[in-house]
Amino acid sequence: MSYDLPRPAGRLLLTPEDKEAPARARRLALLGLGERPEPALDAFAHHLAQRVGTPYAMVNFVGEQRQFFAGLRVPDDTPLTDTGKSAPVLGRHMERDHGFCPHVVVRRKALVLEDVRDYPRFAGNPVVDEYGIRSYLGAPLIDSTGMVLGTVCVADTEPRAWGRAGLESMKATAADLAARLEQREADGLPL
């Protein structure tokens, strides 16, 4: 259930085994997703962050070895971690065992974390320590074949009560984007 990667002492990270990863990687390649930034997905993430009021929003495609943020909205100013140090700037790639999106992909359902530190499984995750993430809301991007391509998610540096309305809104947003991605494939057009 976890990868055998070296971890700092006391850190509990159980990244779920992802048996669909090879098929997902092939599907993403067929769709032309997961290897380069998509301006339309960046705009989508920016709009989502504004609508929800979070500093982070992402459209994330999860491959076999890593995650790729094809759509990304990060704060204009670098946030500070609890230690008072500047957090590193989030780039387009992230290790597969970092963050919360791989859990959404394997679970095939939305994940609501109002305060990630309330969950021992997630409290030691590098995005908590390195980026100061305290709350997360993500939903899977599921295409018509039933394949989970990745996630649509938002994150905040403060604990946050997402509520039922927030959860339902994120699920609807993910379903809408998955349909748009498939329409792009059917039309042979860019996003």
PDB file of C-alpha atoms in Angstrom, residues 79-87:
ATOM      1  CA  PRO A  79       3.154  32.005   1.617  1.00  0.00           C
ATOM      2  CA  LEU A  80       4.965  31.431   4.885  1.00  0.00           C
ATOM      3  CA  THR A  81       4.994  28.056   6.581  1.00  0.00           C
ATOM      4  CA  ASP A  82       4.285  27.643  10.297  1.00  0.00           C
ATOM      5  CA  THR A  83       8.025  27.962  10.882  1.00  0.00           C
ATOM      6  CA  GLY A  84       7.987  31.477   9.435  1.00  0.00           C
ATOM      7  CA  LYS A  85      10.109  30.440   6.456  1.00  0.00           C
ATOM      8  CA  SER A  86       8.990  31.062   2.896  1.00  0.00           C
ATOM      9  CA  ALA A  87       7.287  28.073   1.348  1.00  0.00           C
TER      10      ALA A  87
END
